[in-house]
Coordinates of C-alpha atoms in Angstrom, one line a residue:
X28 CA 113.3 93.1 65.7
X29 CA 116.2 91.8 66.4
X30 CA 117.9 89.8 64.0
X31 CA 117.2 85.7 64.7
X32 CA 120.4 83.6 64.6
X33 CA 120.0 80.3 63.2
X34 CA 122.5 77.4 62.8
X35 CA 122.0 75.1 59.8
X36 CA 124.0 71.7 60.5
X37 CA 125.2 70.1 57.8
X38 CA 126.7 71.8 54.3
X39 CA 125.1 69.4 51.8
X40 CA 122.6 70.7 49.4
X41 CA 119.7 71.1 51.8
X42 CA 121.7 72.7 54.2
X43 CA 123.2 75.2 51.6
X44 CA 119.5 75.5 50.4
X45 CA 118.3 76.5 53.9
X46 CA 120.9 78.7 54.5
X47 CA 120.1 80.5 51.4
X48 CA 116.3 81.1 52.4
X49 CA 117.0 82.5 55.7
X50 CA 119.3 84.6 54.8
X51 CA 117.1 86.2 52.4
X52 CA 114.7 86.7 55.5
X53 CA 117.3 88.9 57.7
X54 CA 118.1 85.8 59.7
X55 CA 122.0 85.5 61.5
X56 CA 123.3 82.2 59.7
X57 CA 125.9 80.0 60.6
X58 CA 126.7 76.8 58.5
X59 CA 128.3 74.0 61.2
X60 CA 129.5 70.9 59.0
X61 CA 132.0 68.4 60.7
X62 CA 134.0 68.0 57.7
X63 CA 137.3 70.6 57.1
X64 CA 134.7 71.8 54.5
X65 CA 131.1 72.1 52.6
X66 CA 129.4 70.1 50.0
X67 CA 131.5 66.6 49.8
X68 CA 129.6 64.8 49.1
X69 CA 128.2 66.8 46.4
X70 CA 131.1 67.1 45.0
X71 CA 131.4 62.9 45.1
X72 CA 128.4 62.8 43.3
X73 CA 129.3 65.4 40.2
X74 CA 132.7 63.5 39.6
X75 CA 131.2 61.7 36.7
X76 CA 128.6 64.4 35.3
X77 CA 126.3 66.0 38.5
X78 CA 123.0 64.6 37.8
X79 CA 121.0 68.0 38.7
X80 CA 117.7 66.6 38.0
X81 CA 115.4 65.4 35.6
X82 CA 113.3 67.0 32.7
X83 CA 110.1 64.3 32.6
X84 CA 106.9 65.6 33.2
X85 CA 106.1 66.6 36.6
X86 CA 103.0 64.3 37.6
X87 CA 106.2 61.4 36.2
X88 CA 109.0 62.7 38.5
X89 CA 106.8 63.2 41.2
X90 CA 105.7 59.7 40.7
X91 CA 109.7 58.5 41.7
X92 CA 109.3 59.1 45.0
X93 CA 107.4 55.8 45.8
X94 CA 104.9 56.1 49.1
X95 CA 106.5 59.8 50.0
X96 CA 105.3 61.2 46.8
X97 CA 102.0 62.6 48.9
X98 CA 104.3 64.1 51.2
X99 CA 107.0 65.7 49.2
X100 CA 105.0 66.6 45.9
X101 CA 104.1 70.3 47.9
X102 CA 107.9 70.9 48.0
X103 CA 109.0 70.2 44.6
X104 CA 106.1 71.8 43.4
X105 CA 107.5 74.7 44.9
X106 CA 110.8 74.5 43.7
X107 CA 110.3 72.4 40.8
X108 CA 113.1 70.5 38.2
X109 CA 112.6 73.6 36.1
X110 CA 113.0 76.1 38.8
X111 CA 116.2 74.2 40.1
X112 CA 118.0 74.9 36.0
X113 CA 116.7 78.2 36.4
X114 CA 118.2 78.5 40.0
X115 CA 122.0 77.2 38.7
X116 CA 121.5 79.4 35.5
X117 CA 121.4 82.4 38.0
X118 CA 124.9 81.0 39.1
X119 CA 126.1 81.1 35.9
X120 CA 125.4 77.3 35.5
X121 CA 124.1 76.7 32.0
X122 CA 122.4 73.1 31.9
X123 CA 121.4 70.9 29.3
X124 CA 118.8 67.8 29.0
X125 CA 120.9 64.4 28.0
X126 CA 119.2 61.8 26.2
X127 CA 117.8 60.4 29.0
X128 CA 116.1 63.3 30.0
X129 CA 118.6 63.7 32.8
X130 CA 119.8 67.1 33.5
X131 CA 123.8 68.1 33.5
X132 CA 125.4 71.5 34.1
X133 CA 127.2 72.1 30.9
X134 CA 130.5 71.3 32.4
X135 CA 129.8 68.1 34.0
X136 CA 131.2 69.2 36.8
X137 CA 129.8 70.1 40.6
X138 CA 132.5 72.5 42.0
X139 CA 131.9 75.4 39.2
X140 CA 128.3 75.2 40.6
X141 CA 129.5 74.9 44.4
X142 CA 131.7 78.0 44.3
X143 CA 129.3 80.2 42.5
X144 CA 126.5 79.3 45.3
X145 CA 129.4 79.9 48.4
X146 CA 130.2 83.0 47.2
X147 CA 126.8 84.0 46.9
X148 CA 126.2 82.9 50.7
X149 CA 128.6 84.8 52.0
X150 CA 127.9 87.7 50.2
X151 CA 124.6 87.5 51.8
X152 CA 126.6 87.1 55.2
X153 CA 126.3 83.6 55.8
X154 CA 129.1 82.7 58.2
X155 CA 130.6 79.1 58.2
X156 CA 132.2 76.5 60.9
X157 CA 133.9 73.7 59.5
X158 CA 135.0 70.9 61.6
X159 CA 132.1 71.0 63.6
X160 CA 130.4 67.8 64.4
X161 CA 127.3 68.1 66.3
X162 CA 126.6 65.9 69.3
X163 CA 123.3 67.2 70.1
X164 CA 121.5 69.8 72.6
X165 CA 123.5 70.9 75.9
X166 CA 120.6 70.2 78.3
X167 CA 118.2 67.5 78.6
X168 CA 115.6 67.6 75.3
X169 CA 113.0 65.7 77.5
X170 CA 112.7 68.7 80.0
X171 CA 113.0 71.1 77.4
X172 CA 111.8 70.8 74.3
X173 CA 108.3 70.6 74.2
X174 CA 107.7 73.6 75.6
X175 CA 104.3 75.7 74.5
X176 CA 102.2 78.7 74.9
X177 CA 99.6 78.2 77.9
X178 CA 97.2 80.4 76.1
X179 CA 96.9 78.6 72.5
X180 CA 99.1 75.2 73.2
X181 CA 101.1 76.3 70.5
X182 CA 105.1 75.9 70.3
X183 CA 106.7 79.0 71.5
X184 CA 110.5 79.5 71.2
X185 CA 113.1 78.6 72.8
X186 CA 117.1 79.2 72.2
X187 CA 118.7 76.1 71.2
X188 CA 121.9 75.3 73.1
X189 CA 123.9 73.0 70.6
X190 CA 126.9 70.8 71.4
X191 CA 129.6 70.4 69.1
X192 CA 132.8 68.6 68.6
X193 CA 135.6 70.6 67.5
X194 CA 139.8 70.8 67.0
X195 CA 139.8 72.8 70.5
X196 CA 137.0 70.6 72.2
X197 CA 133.8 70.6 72.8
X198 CA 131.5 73.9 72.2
X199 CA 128.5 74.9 73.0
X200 CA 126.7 77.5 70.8
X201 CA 123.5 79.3 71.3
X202 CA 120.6 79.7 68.7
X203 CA 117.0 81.0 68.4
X204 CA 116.4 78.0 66.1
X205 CA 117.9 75.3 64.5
X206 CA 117.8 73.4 61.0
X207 CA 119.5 70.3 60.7
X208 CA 120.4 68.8 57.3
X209 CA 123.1 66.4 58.4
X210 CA 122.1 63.7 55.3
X211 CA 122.1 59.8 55.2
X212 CA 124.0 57.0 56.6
X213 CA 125.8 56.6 53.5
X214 CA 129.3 57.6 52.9
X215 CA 130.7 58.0 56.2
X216 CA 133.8 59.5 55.1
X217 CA 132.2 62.5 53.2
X218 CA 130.4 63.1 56.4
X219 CA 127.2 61.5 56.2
X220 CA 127.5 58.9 58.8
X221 CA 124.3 58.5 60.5
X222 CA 125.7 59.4 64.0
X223 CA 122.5 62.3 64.5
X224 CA 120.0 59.4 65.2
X225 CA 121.2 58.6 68.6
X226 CA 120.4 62.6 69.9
X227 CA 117.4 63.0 68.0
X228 CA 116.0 59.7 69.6
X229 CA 116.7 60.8 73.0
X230 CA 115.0 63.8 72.3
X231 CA 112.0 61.8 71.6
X232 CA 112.3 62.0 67.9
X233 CA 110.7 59.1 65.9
X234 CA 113.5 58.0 63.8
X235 CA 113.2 54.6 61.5
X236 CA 116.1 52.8 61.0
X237 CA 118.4 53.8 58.1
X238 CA 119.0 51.0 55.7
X239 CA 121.1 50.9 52.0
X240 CA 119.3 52.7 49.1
X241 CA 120.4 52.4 45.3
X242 CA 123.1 49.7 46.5
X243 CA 124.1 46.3 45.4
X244 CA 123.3 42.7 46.5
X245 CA 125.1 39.9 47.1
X246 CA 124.3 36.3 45.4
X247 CA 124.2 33.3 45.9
X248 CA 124.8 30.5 43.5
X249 CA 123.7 26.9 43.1
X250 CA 126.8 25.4 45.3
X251 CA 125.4 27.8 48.1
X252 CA 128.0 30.4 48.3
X253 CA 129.1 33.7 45.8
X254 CA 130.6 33.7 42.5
X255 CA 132.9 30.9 41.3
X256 CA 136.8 31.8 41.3
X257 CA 136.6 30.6 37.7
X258 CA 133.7 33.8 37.2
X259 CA 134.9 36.2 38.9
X260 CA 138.3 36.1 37.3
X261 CA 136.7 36.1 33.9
X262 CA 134.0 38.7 34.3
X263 CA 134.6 40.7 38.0
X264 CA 133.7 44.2 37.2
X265 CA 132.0 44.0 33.5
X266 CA 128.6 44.8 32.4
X267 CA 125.9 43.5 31.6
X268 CA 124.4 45.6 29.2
X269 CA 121.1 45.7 27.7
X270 CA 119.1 43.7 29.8
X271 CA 115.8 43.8 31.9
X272 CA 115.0 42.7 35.0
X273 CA 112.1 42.0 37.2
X274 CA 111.0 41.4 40.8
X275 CA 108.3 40.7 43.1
X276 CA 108.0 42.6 46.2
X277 CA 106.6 41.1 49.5
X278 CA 103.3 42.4 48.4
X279 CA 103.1 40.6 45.3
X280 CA 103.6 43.4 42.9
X281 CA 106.0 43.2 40.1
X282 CA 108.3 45.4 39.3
X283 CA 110.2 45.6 36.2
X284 CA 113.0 47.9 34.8
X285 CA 115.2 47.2 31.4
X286 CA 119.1 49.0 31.4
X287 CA 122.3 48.0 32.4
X288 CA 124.1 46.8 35.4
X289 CA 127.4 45.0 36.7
X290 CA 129.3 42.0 37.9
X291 CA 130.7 42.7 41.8
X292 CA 133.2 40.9 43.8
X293 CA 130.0 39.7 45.7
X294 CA 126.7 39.9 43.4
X295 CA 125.4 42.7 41.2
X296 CA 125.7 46.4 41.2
X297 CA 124.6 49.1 38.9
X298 CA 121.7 51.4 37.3
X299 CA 119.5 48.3 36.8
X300 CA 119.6 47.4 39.9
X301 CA 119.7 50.2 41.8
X302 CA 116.2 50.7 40.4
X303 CA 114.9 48.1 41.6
X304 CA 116.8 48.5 45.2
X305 CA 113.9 49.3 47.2
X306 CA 111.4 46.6 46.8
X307 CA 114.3 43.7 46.8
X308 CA 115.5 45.1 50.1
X309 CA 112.3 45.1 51.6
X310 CA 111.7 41.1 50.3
X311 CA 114.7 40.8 51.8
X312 CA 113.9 41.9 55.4
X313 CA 110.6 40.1 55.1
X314 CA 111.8 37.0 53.8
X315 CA 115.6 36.5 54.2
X316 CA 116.2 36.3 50.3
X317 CA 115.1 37.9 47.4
X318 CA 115.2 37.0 43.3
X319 CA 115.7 38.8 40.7
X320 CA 115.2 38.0 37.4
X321 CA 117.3 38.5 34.5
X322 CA 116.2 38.9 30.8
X323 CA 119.8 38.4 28.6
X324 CA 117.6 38.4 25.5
X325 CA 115.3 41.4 26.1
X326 CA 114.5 41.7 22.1
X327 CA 113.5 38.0 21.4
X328 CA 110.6 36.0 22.4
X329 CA 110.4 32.9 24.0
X330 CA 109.0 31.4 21.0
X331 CA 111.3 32.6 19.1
X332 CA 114.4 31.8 21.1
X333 CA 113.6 28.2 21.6
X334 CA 113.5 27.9 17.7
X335 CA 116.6 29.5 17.3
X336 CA 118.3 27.9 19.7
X337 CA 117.0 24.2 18.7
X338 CA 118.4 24.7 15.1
X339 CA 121.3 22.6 14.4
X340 CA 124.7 23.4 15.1
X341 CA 126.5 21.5 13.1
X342 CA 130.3 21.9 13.4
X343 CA 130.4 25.0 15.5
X344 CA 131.1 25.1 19.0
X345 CA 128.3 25.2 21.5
X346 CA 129.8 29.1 22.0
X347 CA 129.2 29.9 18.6
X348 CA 126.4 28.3 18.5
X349 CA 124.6 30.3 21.4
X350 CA 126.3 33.5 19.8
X351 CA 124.9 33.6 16.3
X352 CA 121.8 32.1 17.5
X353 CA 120.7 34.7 20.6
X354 CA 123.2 37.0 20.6
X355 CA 124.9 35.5 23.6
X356 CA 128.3 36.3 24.4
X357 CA 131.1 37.0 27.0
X358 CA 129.5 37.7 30.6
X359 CA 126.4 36.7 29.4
X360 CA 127.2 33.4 28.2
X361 CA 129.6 33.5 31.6
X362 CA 126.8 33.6 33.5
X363 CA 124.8 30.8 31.9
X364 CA 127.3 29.0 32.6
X365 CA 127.9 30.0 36.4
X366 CA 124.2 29.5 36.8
X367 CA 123.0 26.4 35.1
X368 CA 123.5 22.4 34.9
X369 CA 124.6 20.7 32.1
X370 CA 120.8 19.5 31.3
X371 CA 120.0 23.0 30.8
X372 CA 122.3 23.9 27.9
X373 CA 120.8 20.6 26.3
X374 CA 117.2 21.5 26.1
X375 CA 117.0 24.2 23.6
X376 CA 113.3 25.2 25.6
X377 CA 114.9 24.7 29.3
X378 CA 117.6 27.0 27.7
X379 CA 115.5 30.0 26.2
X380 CA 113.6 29.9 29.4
X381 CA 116.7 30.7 31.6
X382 CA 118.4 33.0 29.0
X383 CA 114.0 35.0 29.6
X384 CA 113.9 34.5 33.2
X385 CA 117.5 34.1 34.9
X386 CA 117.0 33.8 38.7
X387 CA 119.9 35.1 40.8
X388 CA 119.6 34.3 44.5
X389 CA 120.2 37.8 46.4
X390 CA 121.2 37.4 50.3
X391 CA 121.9 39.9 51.8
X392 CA 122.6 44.0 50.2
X393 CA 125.6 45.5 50.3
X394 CA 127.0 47.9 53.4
X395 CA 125.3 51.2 54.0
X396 CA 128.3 53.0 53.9
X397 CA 128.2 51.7 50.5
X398 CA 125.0 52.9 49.3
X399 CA 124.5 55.6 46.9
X400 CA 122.0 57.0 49.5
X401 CA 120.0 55.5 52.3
X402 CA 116.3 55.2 52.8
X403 CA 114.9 56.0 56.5
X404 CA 115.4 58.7 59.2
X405 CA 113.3 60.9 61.0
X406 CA 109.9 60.0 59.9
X407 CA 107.7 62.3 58.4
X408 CA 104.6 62.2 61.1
X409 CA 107.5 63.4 63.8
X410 CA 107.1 66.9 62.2
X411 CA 104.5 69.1 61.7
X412 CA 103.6 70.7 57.9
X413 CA 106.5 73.2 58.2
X414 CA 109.1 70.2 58.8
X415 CA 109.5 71.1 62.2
X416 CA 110.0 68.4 65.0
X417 CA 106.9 68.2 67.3
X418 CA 109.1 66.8 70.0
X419 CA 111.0 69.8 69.9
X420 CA 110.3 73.4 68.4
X421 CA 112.5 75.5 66.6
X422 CA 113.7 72.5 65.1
X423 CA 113.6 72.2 61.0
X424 CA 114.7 69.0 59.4
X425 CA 115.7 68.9 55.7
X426 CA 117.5 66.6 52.6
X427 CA 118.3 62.8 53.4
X428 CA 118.0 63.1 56.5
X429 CA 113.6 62.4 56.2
X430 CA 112.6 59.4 55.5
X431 CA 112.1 59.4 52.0
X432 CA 114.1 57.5 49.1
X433 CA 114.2 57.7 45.4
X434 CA 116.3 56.1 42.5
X435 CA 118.8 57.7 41.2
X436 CA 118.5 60.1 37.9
X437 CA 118.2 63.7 40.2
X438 CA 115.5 62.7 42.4
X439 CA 117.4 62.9 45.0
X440 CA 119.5 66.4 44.9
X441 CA 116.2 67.5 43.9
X442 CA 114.5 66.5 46.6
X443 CA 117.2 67.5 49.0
X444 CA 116.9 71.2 47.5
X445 CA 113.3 71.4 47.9
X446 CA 113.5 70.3 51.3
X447 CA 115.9 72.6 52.0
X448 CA 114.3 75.5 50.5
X449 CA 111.2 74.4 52.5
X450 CA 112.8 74.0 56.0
X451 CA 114.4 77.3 55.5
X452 CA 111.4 79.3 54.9
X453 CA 109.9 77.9 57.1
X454 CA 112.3 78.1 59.7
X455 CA 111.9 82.2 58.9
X456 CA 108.1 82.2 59.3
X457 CA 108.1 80.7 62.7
X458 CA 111.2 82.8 63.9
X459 CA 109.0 86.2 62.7
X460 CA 105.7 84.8 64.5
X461 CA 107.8 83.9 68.2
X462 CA 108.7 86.3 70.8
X463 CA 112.7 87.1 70.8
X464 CA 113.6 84.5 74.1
X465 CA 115.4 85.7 76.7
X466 CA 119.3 85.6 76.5
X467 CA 121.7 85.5 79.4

């Protein structure tokens, strides 16, 4: 048989993933990306230690991925946390388990890992096309698409005919099938901007909105609008460190996580919050606000923090005073402060409750293009079981670009290689099941 040619779009690490799987299979690959080259974004993330993924228990990591845990546990069982190590360890990647239980290469670094997997790719004769942006399919995806056997009603092939922007215009290239792995809405300028959901909606593709995931929110204080001047010029950009934090989603469940996060020009960033990202942006979009509650004194009771706090000060300042007592100090005591009336620092029990239970007032999130990732995109009952659109087929879809989201920690380069590995295979099977179609 001839061999199948397949374009992946998009060189992220379900892309690279798919590439790798097909090639394996005999399959003609060509890698289209529209930056001038592969893995940006990638390489973004391993700038301060690439997060690989996470050594928990399975039945725990699995558990990350929210309501998409059904749908995504069959590929990361496949190509599980421990078979991704393994996987960069063939690469020459060595990888270790921080304290956290989050998994690093050994360098901290991504592009060691990035090269090693490159030159693997095109020693298996993957081809690539940088500064390619794809703008879709040549003809109309109504008319065409949906096409299927009269004898079983199954899809049958078809050769994609792909539009792409490039340095010497507009291209059109011609492919037995297609895998697209074209990412988020999040960092635009890496490439992952999002621009994919206009052509796969015309093509009949159920797509759901792509909105920020593991971003920051902005507040709003007691006078109505953001931080103070007096704040922000005291504590813009400094953490808040061991703290927990709490918040109710729009279905009444709580949800709680304990950690770190950050003061922002506009609100609160960070690992704390990022955690909790995805049920305060959904109480958001319900209900136009959301709180989140802060616990500056995660190690003392109530009880106990009243008493403290109602002891006698004597000749020490109030600072002191809130310092030796609970431990309160800098942007802590800085955001007491910001946060509460005068009454409030004189009741020792009005006090510890607020230090327990510090509501900030979040309005809005921050920018997509801001996000860490995005949550969204084509939904997952738009594809069959082998990721392939129903509206159109030959068509694989991989990484961020499903709708699935997960908190940071390597949940979600691992799901993005699974994916990838999936689509890829996949993609393979059906080409080696279809009748070559007919070429001009």
């Amino acid at each position: 048989m001839e061999r199948a040619r397949v374009a992946v779009v998009g060189g992220g690490p379900a892309g690279l993933m798919a590439a790798g799987a097909l090639a394996e299979r005999g399959c003609t690959v060509t890698v289209y990306d529209a930056m001038p080259s592969v893995g940006r974004k990638f390489l973004l993330a391993g700038r301060g230690g690439l997060n690989l993924t996470h050594a928990e228990p399975l039945a725990d990591f699995l558990g990350r991925y929210g309501a998409r845990r059904d749908t995504l546990a069959p590929r990361i069982e496949a190509f599980p946390p421990q078979a991704l190590r393994e996987w960069a360890h063939g690469l020459g990647v060595e990888t270790f388990v921080g304290s956290s239980g989050r998994v690093f290469p050994q360098e901290m670094k991504a592009a060691p890992l990035l090269r090693a997997w490159l030159a693997r790719l095109r020693a298996a004769g993957v081809r690539f096309a940088v500064r390619h942006r794809w703008l879709g399919w040549a003809e109309d995806p109504a008319q065409d698409g949906a096409a299927t056997d009269a004898a079983d009603d199954a899809p049958r092939a078809r050769l994609q005919h792909l539009r792409f922007a490039t340095p010497d215009g507009e291209q059109t290239v011609e492919a037995d099938a297609l895998v697209l792995a074209l990412g988020g809405g999040s960092w635009a300028k890496l490439g992952s901007d999002g621009a994919w959901v206009a052509p796969l909606r015309a093509a009949g593709v159920e797509v759901a909105d792509l909105l920020p995931a593991n971003c920051g929110f902005d507040v709003v204080g007691p006078a109505g609008t953001g931080w103070s001047a007096h704040f922000l010029d005291h504590f813009r950009g400094q953490p808040l460190k061991s703290v927990a934090a709490r918040c109710t989603d729009p279905a009444g469940r709580v949800h709680a996580r304990a950690g770190e996060c950050l003061i922002s020009a506009t609100g609160i960033e960070g690992g704390l919050v990022y955690a909790l990202s995805a049920p305060l942006r959904d109480t958001l979009l319900a209900r136009g606000e959301a709180v989140l509650e802060l616990d500056l004194a995660p190690g003392r009771s109530l009880e106990r923090l009243a008493a403290e706090l109602a002891r006698p000060r004597g000749s020490r300042s109030f600072s002191s005073h809130l310092h030796s007592q609970a431990g309160i100090k800098g942007v802590k005591a800085g955001l007491l402060r910001e946060c509460l009336a005068k009454a409030e620092f004189d009741d020792p029990a009005r006090l510890a409750a607020a230090i327990k239970a510090m509501p900030l007032r979040l309005v809005a999130t921050r920018p997509l293009d801001e996000a860490i990732s995005s949550a969204g995109g084509v939904r997952f009952e738009a594809l069959d079981a082998q990721l392939m659109l129903r509206a159109r087929p030959g068509v694989f879809v991989a990484g961020e670009m499903l709708d699935w989201e997960a908190p940071t920690g390597g949940y979600l380069l691992t799901a993005c290689f699974a994916t990838g590995l999936a689509a890829g295979t996949a993609t393979a099977d059906w080409l080696s099941q279809q009748p070559r179609p007919p070429r001009p």
